[in-house]
Amino acid sequence: FNLFLFNFLHLIGPTQKMNLFQSITSALDNTLASDPTAVIFGEDVAFGGVFRCTVGLRDKYGKDRVFNTPLCEQGIVGFGIGVAAAGATAIAEIQFADYIFPAFDQIVNEAAKYRYRSGNMYDCGKLTIRAPWGCVGHGSLYHSQSPEAFFAHCPGLKIVIPRGPVQAKGLLLSCIADENPCIFFEPKILYRAAVEQVPVEAYTIPLTQAEVLQEGSDVTLVAWGTQIHVLREVANMAQEKLGVSCEVIDLQSILPWDIETVCKSVVKTGRLVISHEAPVTGGFAAEISSTVQEECFLNLEAPITRVCGYDTPFPHIFEPFYIPDKWKCFDAIKKMINY
């Protein structure tokens, strides 16, 4: 699939070296250029935002299309719902995912239910909410959270988390084009971490499809966003140190999630490890674990294992002990193989 994606992207047209935040800027640039109704708004987006994802867009498209808002997340999302309901393309930025909670009511009770409540007479499907997400090495309790599981409990939304520049652009453009309100979480620690050849022109990646990054026969490893890079390293460690073949799956879309791809892999390997930075209790790994147990019970060779954050607020100096690093994931694989 990776070779297919590589060839597909080069067929689109010229590519350019981009890191993750630049690929997001490129996606937003493509959208503003092709859709005259598209607007981008949020705290500090006019000058580029704290992570520079919107840099240069106000100068290029004008202050009526890229503009700052008051520091009020409920107001940002409420305004976005109105813009989208009026037929325009609304791209709202929440400066950090940790501060999306003041907008929780607007997202869960209004945006997600607007189409259903009106019997499809009205909708706000042209709303996309972007937010930097996950740990960054020094963010502590208010700048490191991974709140995807809160929204995965709400029908009517789509939740997407990319792992790199190519995925970020294609998935963001898919969110913007989708007819449902989408939340697009951007792993902030990856904004400048990797550079890839990314097509300059617009392209999309399906929102309902997980990607098998590495095929294997002994253990299935599932994650999304930053944790995918941890599991790829763990898969190499398992092969070198244990002779264990791991299949690595990037979920990409949290809601809806690709049950078929994950279950097909577990039927083959008989073992499943799921890892995310969010606390273990009620995290999305629990939903995956429950579904796979229901669908693949007779194929399992060991209990499904979740390697996640602890049930505490995200710490500061103790972050290295909190996050599900490669050693915790590697230890989980060893225990599963010896079960």
mmCIF file of C-alpha atoms in Angstrom:
data_model
loop_
_atom_site.group_PDB
_atom_site.id
_atom_site.type_symbol
_atom_site.label_atom_id
_atom_site.label_comp_id
_atom_site.label_asym_id
_atom_site.label_seq_id
_atom_site.Cartn_x
_atom_site.Cartn_y
_atom_site.Cartn_z
ATOM 1 C CA PHE A 1 0.000 0.000 0.000
ATOM 2 C CA ASN A 2 2.844 2.417 0.759
ATOM 3 C CA LEU A 3 4.274 1.886 -2.735
ATOM 4 C CA PHE A 4 0.803 2.423 -4.187
ATOM 5 C CA LEU A 5 0.409 5.636 -2.198
ATOM 6 C CA PHE A 6 3.861 6.823 -3.291
ATOM 7 C CA ASN A 7 3.012 6.273 -6.957
ATOM 8 C CA PHE A 8 -0.455 7.775 -6.546
ATOM 9 C CA LEU A 9 0.883 10.961 -4.951
ATOM 10 C CA HIS A 10 3.444 11.457 -7.706
ATOM 11 C CA LEU A 11 0.742 11.056 -10.340
ATOM 12 C CA ILE A 12 -1.089 14.028 -8.810
ATOM 13 C CA GLY A 13 1.650 16.438 -9.828
ATOM 14 C CA PRO A 14 4.774 18.110 -8.488
ATOM 15 C CA THR A 15 5.796 17.482 -4.901
ATOM 16 C CA GLN A 16 7.644 19.631 -2.412
ATOM 17 C CA LYS A 17 9.504 18.928 0.816
ATOM 18 C CA MET A 18 7.187 19.765 3.702
ATOM 19 C CA ASN A 19 7.053 19.071 7.390
ATOM 20 C CA LEU A 20 3.694 18.414 9.031
ATOM 21 C CA PHE A 21 2.721 22.014 9.762
ATOM 22 C CA GLN A 22 3.699 23.077 6.240
ATOM 23 C CA SER A 23 1.548 20.327 4.743
ATOM 24 C CA ILE A 24 -1.390 21.628 6.779
ATOM 25 C CA THR A 25 -0.701 25.155 5.529
ATOM 26 C CA SER A 26 -0.655 23.769 1.992
ATOM 27 C CA ALA A 27 -4.022 22.053 2.497
ATOM 28 C CA LEU A 28 -5.550 25.263 3.837
ATOM 29 C CA ASP A 29 -4.030 27.213 0.937
ATOM 30 C CA ASN A 30 -5.558 24.768 -1.575
ATOM 31 C CA THR A 31 -8.945 25.123 0.114
ATOM 32 C CA LEU A 32 -8.955 28.936 0.199
ATOM 33 C CA ALA A 33 -7.873 29.046 -3.443
ATOM 34 C CA SER A 34 -10.540 26.647 -4.717
ATOM 35 C CA ASP A 35 -13.471 27.526 -2.436
ATOM 36 C CA PRO A 36 -14.399 31.231 -2.294
ATOM 37 C CA THR A 37 -16.682 30.587 0.706
ATOM 38 C CA ALA A 38 -13.920 29.066 2.863
ATOM 39 C CA VAL A 39 -12.881 30.978 5.985
ATOM 40 C CA ILE A 40 -10.305 30.193 8.689
ATOM 41 C CA PHE A 41 -10.681 31.621 12.175
ATOM 42 C CA GLY A 42 -9.413 31.160 15.726
ATOM 43 C CA GLU A 43 -7.071 32.664 18.275
ATOM 44 C CA ASP A 44 -3.980 34.171 16.588
ATOM 45 C CA VAL A 45 -4.517 32.511 13.180
ATOM 46 C CA ALA A 46 -4.142 35.857 11.388
ATOM 47 C CA PHE A 47 -0.408 36.022 12.127
ATOM 48 C CA GLY A 48 0.105 32.285 11.602
ATOM 49 C CA GLY A 49 -0.827 30.792 14.967
ATOM 50 C CA VAL A 50 1.474 29.558 17.717
ATOM 51 C CA PHE A 51 2.568 26.613 15.539
ATOM 52 C CA ARG A 52 2.692 28.637 12.278
ATOM 53 C CA CYS A 53 0.091 26.498 10.489
ATOM 54 C CA THR A 54 -1.712 29.494 8.960
ATOM 55 C CA VAL A 55 1.324 31.671 8.270
ATOM 56 C CA GLY A 56 0.971 33.853 5.160
ATOM 57 C CA LEU A 57 -2.682 33.000 4.497
ATOM 58 C CA ARG A 58 -4.159 36.292 5.712
ATOM 59 C CA ASP A 59 -1.776 38.265 3.500
ATOM 60 C CA LYS A 60 -2.666 36.075 0.521
ATOM 61 C CA TYR A 61 -6.442 35.863 0.957
ATOM 62 C CA GLY A 62 -7.378 38.864 3.078
ATOM 63 C CA LYS A 63 -8.534 39.610 6.586
ATOM 64 C CA ASP A 64 -12.149 38.701 5.755
ATOM 65 C CA ARG A 65 -11.180 35.074 5.127
ATOM 66 C CA VAL A 66 -8.416 34.467 7.695
ATOM 67 C CA PHE A 67 -9.078 36.269 10.958
ATOM 68 C CA ASN A 68 -8.594 36.220 14.713
ATOM 69 C CA THR A 69 -11.376 35.598 17.195
ATOM 70 C CA PRO A 70 -11.787 36.440 20.873
ATOM 71 C CA LEU A 71 -10.310 33.958 23.345
ATOM 72 C CA CYS A 72 -13.540 31.974 23.640
ATOM 73 C CA GLU A 73 -13.640 28.398 22.355
ATOM 74 C CA GLN A 74 -17.405 28.118 22.782
ATOM 75 C CA GLY A 75 -17.769 31.213 20.631
ATOM 76 C CA ILE A 76 -15.306 29.949 17.999
ATOM 77 C CA VAL A 77 -17.214 26.696 17.479
ATOM 78 C CA GLY A 78 -20.625 28.361 17.784
ATOM 79 C CA PHE A 79 -19.620 30.845 15.101
ATOM 80 C CA GLY A 80 -18.322 27.974 12.956
ATOM 81 C CA ILE A 81 -21.639 26.140 13.228
ATOM 82 C CA GLY A 82 -23.445 29.247 12.011
ATOM 83 C CA VAL A 83 -21.019 29.800 9.131
ATOM 84 C CA ALA A 84 -21.347 26.173 8.022
ATOM 85 C CA ALA A 85 -25.134 26.152 8.404
ATOM 86 C CA ALA A 86 -25.264 29.200 6.130
ATOM 87 C CA GLY A 87 -23.491 27.183 3.432
ATOM 88 C CA ALA A 88 -19.900 28.382 3.718
ATOM 89 C CA THR A 89 -16.844 26.250 4.502
ATOM 90 C CA ALA A 90 -15.806 26.891 8.109
ATOM 91 C CA ILE A 91 -12.342 25.919 9.396
ATOM 92 C CA ALA A 92 -12.073 26.665 13.110
ATOM 93 C CA GLU A 93 -8.837 26.386 15.057
ATOM 94 C CA ILE A 94 -8.708 25.616 18.775
ATOM 95 C CA GLN A 95 -5.230 26.706 19.849
ATOM 96 C CA PHE A 96 -4.624 23.554 21.925
ATOM 97 C CA ALA A 97 -6.788 20.420 22.083
ATOM 98 C CA ASP A 98 -6.785 20.789 25.878
ATOM 99 C CA TYR A 99 -8.906 23.933 25.489
ATOM 100 C CA ILE A 100 -11.583 22.321 23.345
ATOM 101 C CA PHE A 101 -13.609 21.482 26.450
ATOM 102 C CA PRO A 102 -15.286 24.913 26.809
ATOM 103 C CA ALA A 103 -16.689 24.185 23.313
ATOM 104 C CA PHE A 104 -17.804 20.663 24.241
ATOM 105 C CA ASP A 105 -21.487 21.586 24.418
ATOM 106 C CA GLN A 106 -21.414 23.320 21.033
ATOM 107 C CA ILE A 107 -19.642 20.356 19.411
ATOM 108 C CA VAL A 108 -21.571 17.494 21.033
ATOM 109 C CA ASN A 109 -25.040 18.986 21.515
ATOM 110 C CA GLU A 110 -25.213 21.293 18.497
ATOM 111 C CA ALA A 111 -22.769 20.485 15.680
ATOM 112 C CA ALA A 112 -23.060 16.692 15.932
ATOM 113 C CA LYS A 113 -26.870 16.687 16.197
ATOM 114 C CA TYR A 114 -27.890 19.567 13.922
ATOM 115 C CA ARG A 115 -28.645 17.406 10.866
ATOM 116 C CA TYR A 116 -30.512 14.772 12.907
ATOM 117 C CA ARG A 117 -32.488 17.328 14.895
ATOM 118 C CA SER A 118 -33.734 19.108 11.773
ATOM 119 C CA GLY A 119 -34.573 15.947 9.835
ATOM 120 C CA ASN A 120 -31.801 16.792 7.342
ATOM 121 C CA MET A 121 -33.321 20.184 6.534
ATOM 122 C CA TYR A 122 -30.219 21.871 7.964
ATOM 123 C CA ASP A 123 -26.701 20.768 8.766
ATOM 124 C CA CYS A 124 -23.252 22.106 9.626
ATOM 125 C CA GLY A 125 -21.331 19.468 7.702
ATOM 126 C CA LYS A 126 -18.980 22.082 6.270
ATOM 127 C CA LEU A 127 -17.424 22.642 9.692
ATOM 128 C CA THR A 128 -13.904 21.380 10.387
ATOM 129 C CA ILE A 129 -12.292 21.949 13.783
ATOM 130 C CA ARG A 130 -8.476 21.780 13.950
ATOM 131 C CA ALA A 131 -6.522 21.464 17.189
ATOM 132 C CA PRO A 132 -2.888 20.685 18.164
ATOM 133 C CA TRP A 133 -2.966 17.434 20.157
ATOM 134 C CA GLY A 134 -0.870 15.120 22.317
ATOM 135 C CA CYS A 135 2.298 15.406 24.357
ATOM 136 C CA VAL A 136 5.154 17.676 23.308
ATOM 137 C CA GLY A 137 7.861 17.002 25.893
ATOM 138 C CA HIS A 138 7.134 19.928 28.198
ATOM 139 C CA GLY A 139 3.408 20.661 27.939
ATOM 140 C CA SER A 140 2.307 19.349 31.325
ATOM 141 C CA LEU A 141 -1.349 18.996 32.265
ATOM 142 C CA TYR A 142 -2.867 21.790 30.107
ATOM 143 C CA HIS A 143 -0.932 21.353 26.851
ATOM 144 C CA SER A 144 -0.461 17.590 26.415
ATOM 145 C CA GLN A 145 -3.869 15.932 26.455
ATOM 146 C CA SER A 146 -5.364 13.546 23.922
ATOM 147 C CA PRO A 147 -9.149 14.042 24.149
ATOM 148 C CA GLU A 148 -10.271 11.974 21.147
ATOM 149 C CA ALA A 149 -12.166 9.409 23.258
ATOM 150 C CA PHE A 150 -14.517 12.091 24.627
ATOM 151 C CA PHE A 151 -15.779 12.818 21.115
ATOM 152 C CA ALA A 152 -15.722 9.210 19.890
ATOM 153 C CA HIS A 153 -18.777 8.665 22.107
ATOM 154 C CA CYS A 154 -20.803 11.125 20.015
ATOM 155 C CA PRO A 155 -22.562 10.048 16.789
ATOM 156 C CA GLY A 156 -22.552 12.721 14.094
ATOM 157 C CA LEU A 157 -18.858 13.626 14.275
ATOM 158 C CA LYS A 158 -15.764 12.371 12.497
ATOM 159 C CA ILE A 159 -12.428 12.347 14.327
ATOM 160 C CA VAL A 160 -9.130 12.110 12.482
ATOM 161 C CA ILE A 161 -5.475 12.062 13.619
ATOM 162 C CA PRO A 162 -2.595 11.949 11.077
ATOM 163 C CA ARG A 163 0.905 10.561 11.651
ATOM 164 C CA GLY A 164 2.895 12.613 9.104
ATOM 165 C CA PRO A 165 2.909 15.328 6.418
ATOM 166 C CA VAL A 166 1.462 13.265 3.536
ATOM 167 C CA GLN A 167 -1.375 11.965 5.694
ATOM 168 C CA ALA A 168 -1.991 15.350 7.324
ATOM 169 C CA LYS A 169 -2.681 17.125 4.045
ATOM 170 C CA GLY A 170 -4.773 14.371 2.458
ATOM 171 C CA LEU A 171 -6.829 13.686 5.578
ATOM 172 C CA LEU A 172 -7.389 17.380 6.342
ATOM 173 C CA LEU A 173 -8.651 18.004 2.805
ATOM 174 C CA SER A 174 -10.955 14.988 3.205
ATOM 175 C CA CYS A 175 -12.301 16.449 6.464
ATOM 176 C CA ILE A 176 -12.939 19.808 4.821
ATOM 177 C CA ALA A 177 -14.743 18.132 1.908
ATOM 178 C CA ASP A 178 -16.742 15.763 4.118
ATOM 179 C CA GLU A 179 -20.449 16.424 4.646
ATOM 180 C CA ASN A 180 -20.204 15.939 8.407
ATOM 181 C CA PRO A 181 -18.561 18.082 11.093
ATOM 182 C CA CYS A 182 -15.010 16.817 11.618
ATOM 183 C CA ILE A 183 -12.445 17.230 14.372
ATOM 184 C CA PHE A 184 -8.878 17.096 13.073
ATOM 185 C CA PHE A 185 -6.295 16.587 15.821
ATOM 186 C CA GLU A 186 -2.703 17.473 14.858
ATOM 187 C CA PRO A 187 0.160 15.819 16.819
ATOM 188 C CA LYS A 188 2.056 18.925 17.887
ATOM 189 C CA ILE A 189 5.319 17.104 18.621
ATOM 190 C CA LEU A 190 5.399 16.054 14.952
ATOM 191 C CA TYR A 191 4.871 19.525 13.457
ATOM 192 C CA ARG A 192 8.590 19.889 12.702
ATOM 193 C CA ALA A 193 9.778 16.331 13.320
ATOM 194 C CA ALA A 194 9.681 14.869 9.815
ATOM 195 C CA VAL A 195 9.948 16.075 6.228
ATOM 196 C CA GLU A 196 8.325 14.257 3.305
ATOM 197 C CA GLN A 197 7.691 14.883 -0.377
ATOM 198 C CA VAL A 198 4.108 16.159 -0.378
ATOM 199 C CA PRO A 199 2.104 17.014 -3.511
ATOM 200 C CA VAL A 200 1.572 20.739 -3.969
ATOM 201 C CA GLU A 201 -1.892 20.201 -5.472
ATOM 202 C CA ALA A 202 -4.915 19.007 -3.516
ATOM 203 C CA TYR A 203 -5.560 15.312 -2.890
ATOM 204 C CA THR A 204 -7.635 13.319 -0.410
ATOM 205 C CA ILE A 205 -7.172 10.190 1.710
ATOM 206 C CA PRO A 206 -10.279 8.193 2.787
ATOM 207 C CA LEU A 207 -11.462 8.952 6.299
ATOM 208 C CA THR A 208 -12.719 5.435 7.003
ATOM 209 C CA GLN A 209 -9.613 3.438 6.135
ATOM 210 C CA ALA A 210 -6.798 2.349 8.425
ATOM 211 C CA GLU A 211 -3.383 1.848 6.848
ATOM 212 C CA VAL A 212 -1.289 -1.288 7.297
ATOM 213 C CA LEU A 213 2.220 0.155 7.513
ATOM 214 C CA GLN A 214 4.025 -3.140 8.048
ATOM 215 C CA GLU A 215 2.749 -6.662 7.566
ATOM 216 C CA GLY A 216 3.472 -9.318 10.170
ATOM 217 C CA SER A 217 2.347 -12.704 11.418
ATOM 218 C CA ASP A 218 2.713 -12.811 15.222
ATOM 219 C CA VAL A 219 1.320 -9.633 16.828
ATOM 220 C CA THR A 220 -0.925 -6.788 15.620
ATOM 221 C CA LEU A 221 0.077 -3.304 16.848
ATOM 222 C CA VAL A 222 -2.533 -0.536 16.548
ATOM 223 C CA ALA A 223 -2.104 3.181 17.226
ATOM 224 C CA TRP A 224 -2.603 6.625 15.685
ATOM 225 C CA GLY A 225 -0.734 9.916 15.484
ATOM 226 C CA THR A 226 2.545 10.139 17.414
ATOM 227 C CA GLN A 227 2.299 6.644 18.880
ATOM 228 C CA ILE A 228 2.550 5.070 15.422
ATOM 229 C CA HIS A 229 6.216 6.078 15.300
ATOM 230 C CA VAL A 230 6.792 4.440 18.694
ATOM 231 C CA LEU A 231 5.185 1.181 17.537
ATOM 232 C CA ARG A 232 7.191 1.079 14.318
ATOM 233 C CA GLU A 233 10.362 1.204 16.399
ATOM 234 C CA VAL A 234 8.958 -1.453 18.733
ATOM 235 C CA ALA A 235 8.157 -3.699 15.755
ATOM 236 C CA ASN A 236 11.809 -3.510 14.676
ATOM 237 C CA MET A 237 12.966 -4.253 18.223
ATOM 238 C CA ALA A 238 10.642 -7.258 18.448
ATOM 239 C CA GLN A 239 11.970 -8.651 15.186
ATOM 240 C CA GLU A 240 15.638 -8.147 16.123
ATOM 241 C CA LYS A 241 15.532 -9.196 19.779
ATOM 242 C CA LEU A 242 12.707 -11.752 19.862
ATOM 243 C CA GLY A 243 12.270 -12.916 16.280
ATOM 244 C CA VAL A 244 8.650 -11.763 16.515
ATOM 245 C CA SER A 245 6.895 -10.489 13.380
ATOM 246 C CA CYS A 246 4.617 -7.490 14.085
ATOM 247 C CA GLU A 247 1.894 -6.035 11.896
ATOM 248 C CA VAL A 248 1.632 -2.255 12.416
ATOM 249 C CA ILE A 249 -1.676 -0.481 11.711
ATOM 250 C CA ASP A 250 -2.278 3.267 11.710
ATOM 251 C CA LEU A 251 -5.966 3.738 12.534
ATOM 252 C CA GLN A 252 -6.013 7.351 11.141
ATOM 253 C CA SER A 253 -9.775 7.774 11.679
ATOM 254 C CA ILE A 254 -10.969 7.346 15.262
ATOM 255 C CA LEU A 255 -14.612 7.857 14.356
ATOM 256 C CA PRO A 256 -15.570 5.999 12.268
ATOM 257 C CA TRP A 257 -12.790 3.446 12.724
ATOM 258 C CA ASP A 258 -11.785 0.651 10.374
ATOM 259 C CA ILE A 259 -12.980 -2.457 12.234
ATOM 260 C CA GLU A 260 -12.496 -4.710 9.213
ATOM 261 C CA THR A 261 -8.777 -4.019 8.748
ATOM 262 C CA VAL A 262 -7.977 -4.457 12.447
ATOM 263 C CA CYS A 263 -9.997 -7.647 12.846
ATOM 264 C CA LYS A 264 -8.580 -9.154 9.657
ATOM 265 C CA SER A 265 -5.100 -8.617 11.083
ATOM 266 C CA VAL A 266 -5.963 -10.089 14.490
ATOM 267 C CA VAL A 267 -7.451 -13.196 12.856
ATOM 268 C CA LYS A 268 -4.044 -13.657 11.219
ATOM 269 C CA THR A 269 -1.791 -12.880 14.207
ATOM 270 C CA GLY A 270 -3.941 -13.946 17.182
ATOM 271 C CA ARG A 271 -2.553 -11.115 19.333
ATOM 272 C CA LEU A 272 -3.331 -7.407 19.655
ATOM 273 C CA VAL A 273 -1.556 -4.498 21.356
ATOM 274 C CA ILE A 274 -3.224 -1.073 21.293
ATOM 275 C CA SER A 275 -1.340 2.010 22.455
ATOM 276 C CA HIS A 276 -2.268 5.647 23.014
ATOM 277 C CA GLU A 277 -1.098 8.534 25.209
ATOM 278 C CA ALA A 278 -4.509 9.209 26.785
ATOM 279 C CA PRO A 279 -5.356 7.581 30.141
ATOM 280 C CA VAL A 280 -6.154 3.881 29.898
ATOM 281 C CA THR A 281 -9.583 3.967 31.557
ATOM 282 C CA GLY A 282 -12.215 4.894 28.980
ATOM 283 C CA GLY A 283 -9.599 5.544 26.308
ATOM 284 C CA PHE A 284 -10.384 4.593 22.720
ATOM 285 C CA ALA A 285 -8.209 1.501 23.070
ATOM 286 C CA ALA A 286 -10.989 0.088 25.260
ATOM 287 C CA GLU A 287 -13.483 0.366 22.397
ATOM 288 C CA ILE A 288 -11.093 -1.362 19.992
ATOM 289 C CA SER A 289 -10.348 -4.085 22.542
ATOM 290 C CA SER A 290 -14.037 -4.755 23.194
ATOM 291 C CA THR A 291 -14.938 -4.921 19.511
ATOM 292 C CA VAL A 292 -12.040 -7.211 18.616
ATOM 293 C CA GLN A 293 -12.876 -9.514 21.534
ATOM 294 C CA GLU A 294 -16.456 -9.770 20.247
ATOM 295 C CA GLU A 295 -15.423 -10.356 16.640
ATOM 296 C CA CYS A 296 -12.236 -12.429 17.024
ATOM 297 C CA PHE A 297 -12.591 -14.269 20.340
ATOM 298 C CA LEU A 298 -11.815 -17.727 18.931
ATOM 299 C CA ASN A 299 -8.742 -16.411 17.107
ATOM 300 C CA LEU A 300 -7.038 -14.850 20.129
ATOM 301 C CA GLU A 301 -3.906 -16.549 21.453
ATOM 302 C CA ALA A 302 -3.482 -14.104 24.377
ATOM 303 C CA PRO A 303 -5.508 -11.393 26.124
ATOM 304 C CA ILE A 304 -5.657 -8.087 24.246
ATOM 305 C CA THR A 305 -3.197 -5.627 25.801
ATOM 306 C CA ARG A 306 -3.571 -1.846 26.167
ATOM 307 C CA VAL A 307 -0.387 0.192 26.676
ATOM 308 C CA CYS A 308 -1.579 3.701 27.492
ATOM 309 C CA GLY A 309 -1.161 6.687 29.786
ATOM 310 C CA TYR A 310 -1.923 6.391 33.486
ATOM 311 C CA ASP A 311 -5.167 7.484 35.134
ATOM 312 C CA THR A 312 -3.692 10.769 36.349
ATOM 313 C CA PRO A 313 -3.481 14.298 34.976
ATOM 314 C CA PHE A 314 -0.665 14.607 32.461
ATOM 315 C CA PRO A 315 2.503 15.329 34.493
ATOM 316 C CA HIS A 316 5.386 17.691 33.738
ATOM 317 C CA ILE A 317 8.749 16.366 34.932
ATOM 318 C CA PHE A 318 7.325 12.833 35.122
ATOM 319 C CA GLU A 319 6.243 12.790 31.466
ATOM 320 C CA PRO A 320 8.909 10.183 30.519
ATOM 321 C CA PHE A 321 7.387 7.825 33.096
ATOM 322 C CA TYR A 322 3.815 8.573 32.000
ATOM 323 C CA ILE A 323 3.918 8.094 28.249
ATOM 324 C CA PRO A 324 3.636 4.595 26.715
ATOM 325 C CA ASP A 325 7.203 4.482 25.419
ATOM 326 C CA LYS A 326 8.875 1.777 23.351
ATOM 327 C CA TRP A 327 10.046 -0.159 26.416
ATOM 328 C CA LYS A 328 6.527 -0.486 27.832
ATOM 329 C CA CYS A 329 5.207 -1.602 24.432
ATOM 330 C CA PHE A 330 8.110 -4.023 23.938
ATOM 331 C CA ASP A 331 7.486 -5.542 27.373
ATOM 332 C CA ALA A 332 3.813 -6.029 26.446
ATOM 333 C CA ILE A 333 4.829 -7.977 23.334
ATOM 334 C CA LYS A 334 7.185 -10.209 25.343
ATOM 335 C CA LYS A 335 4.416 -11.049 27.817
ATOM 336 C CA MET A 336 1.953 -11.828 25.017
ATOM 337 C CA ILE A 337 4.334 -14.144 23.210
ATOM 338 C CA ASN A 338 5.046 -16.036 26.450
ATOM 339 C CA TYR A 339 1.407 -16.179 27.558
#
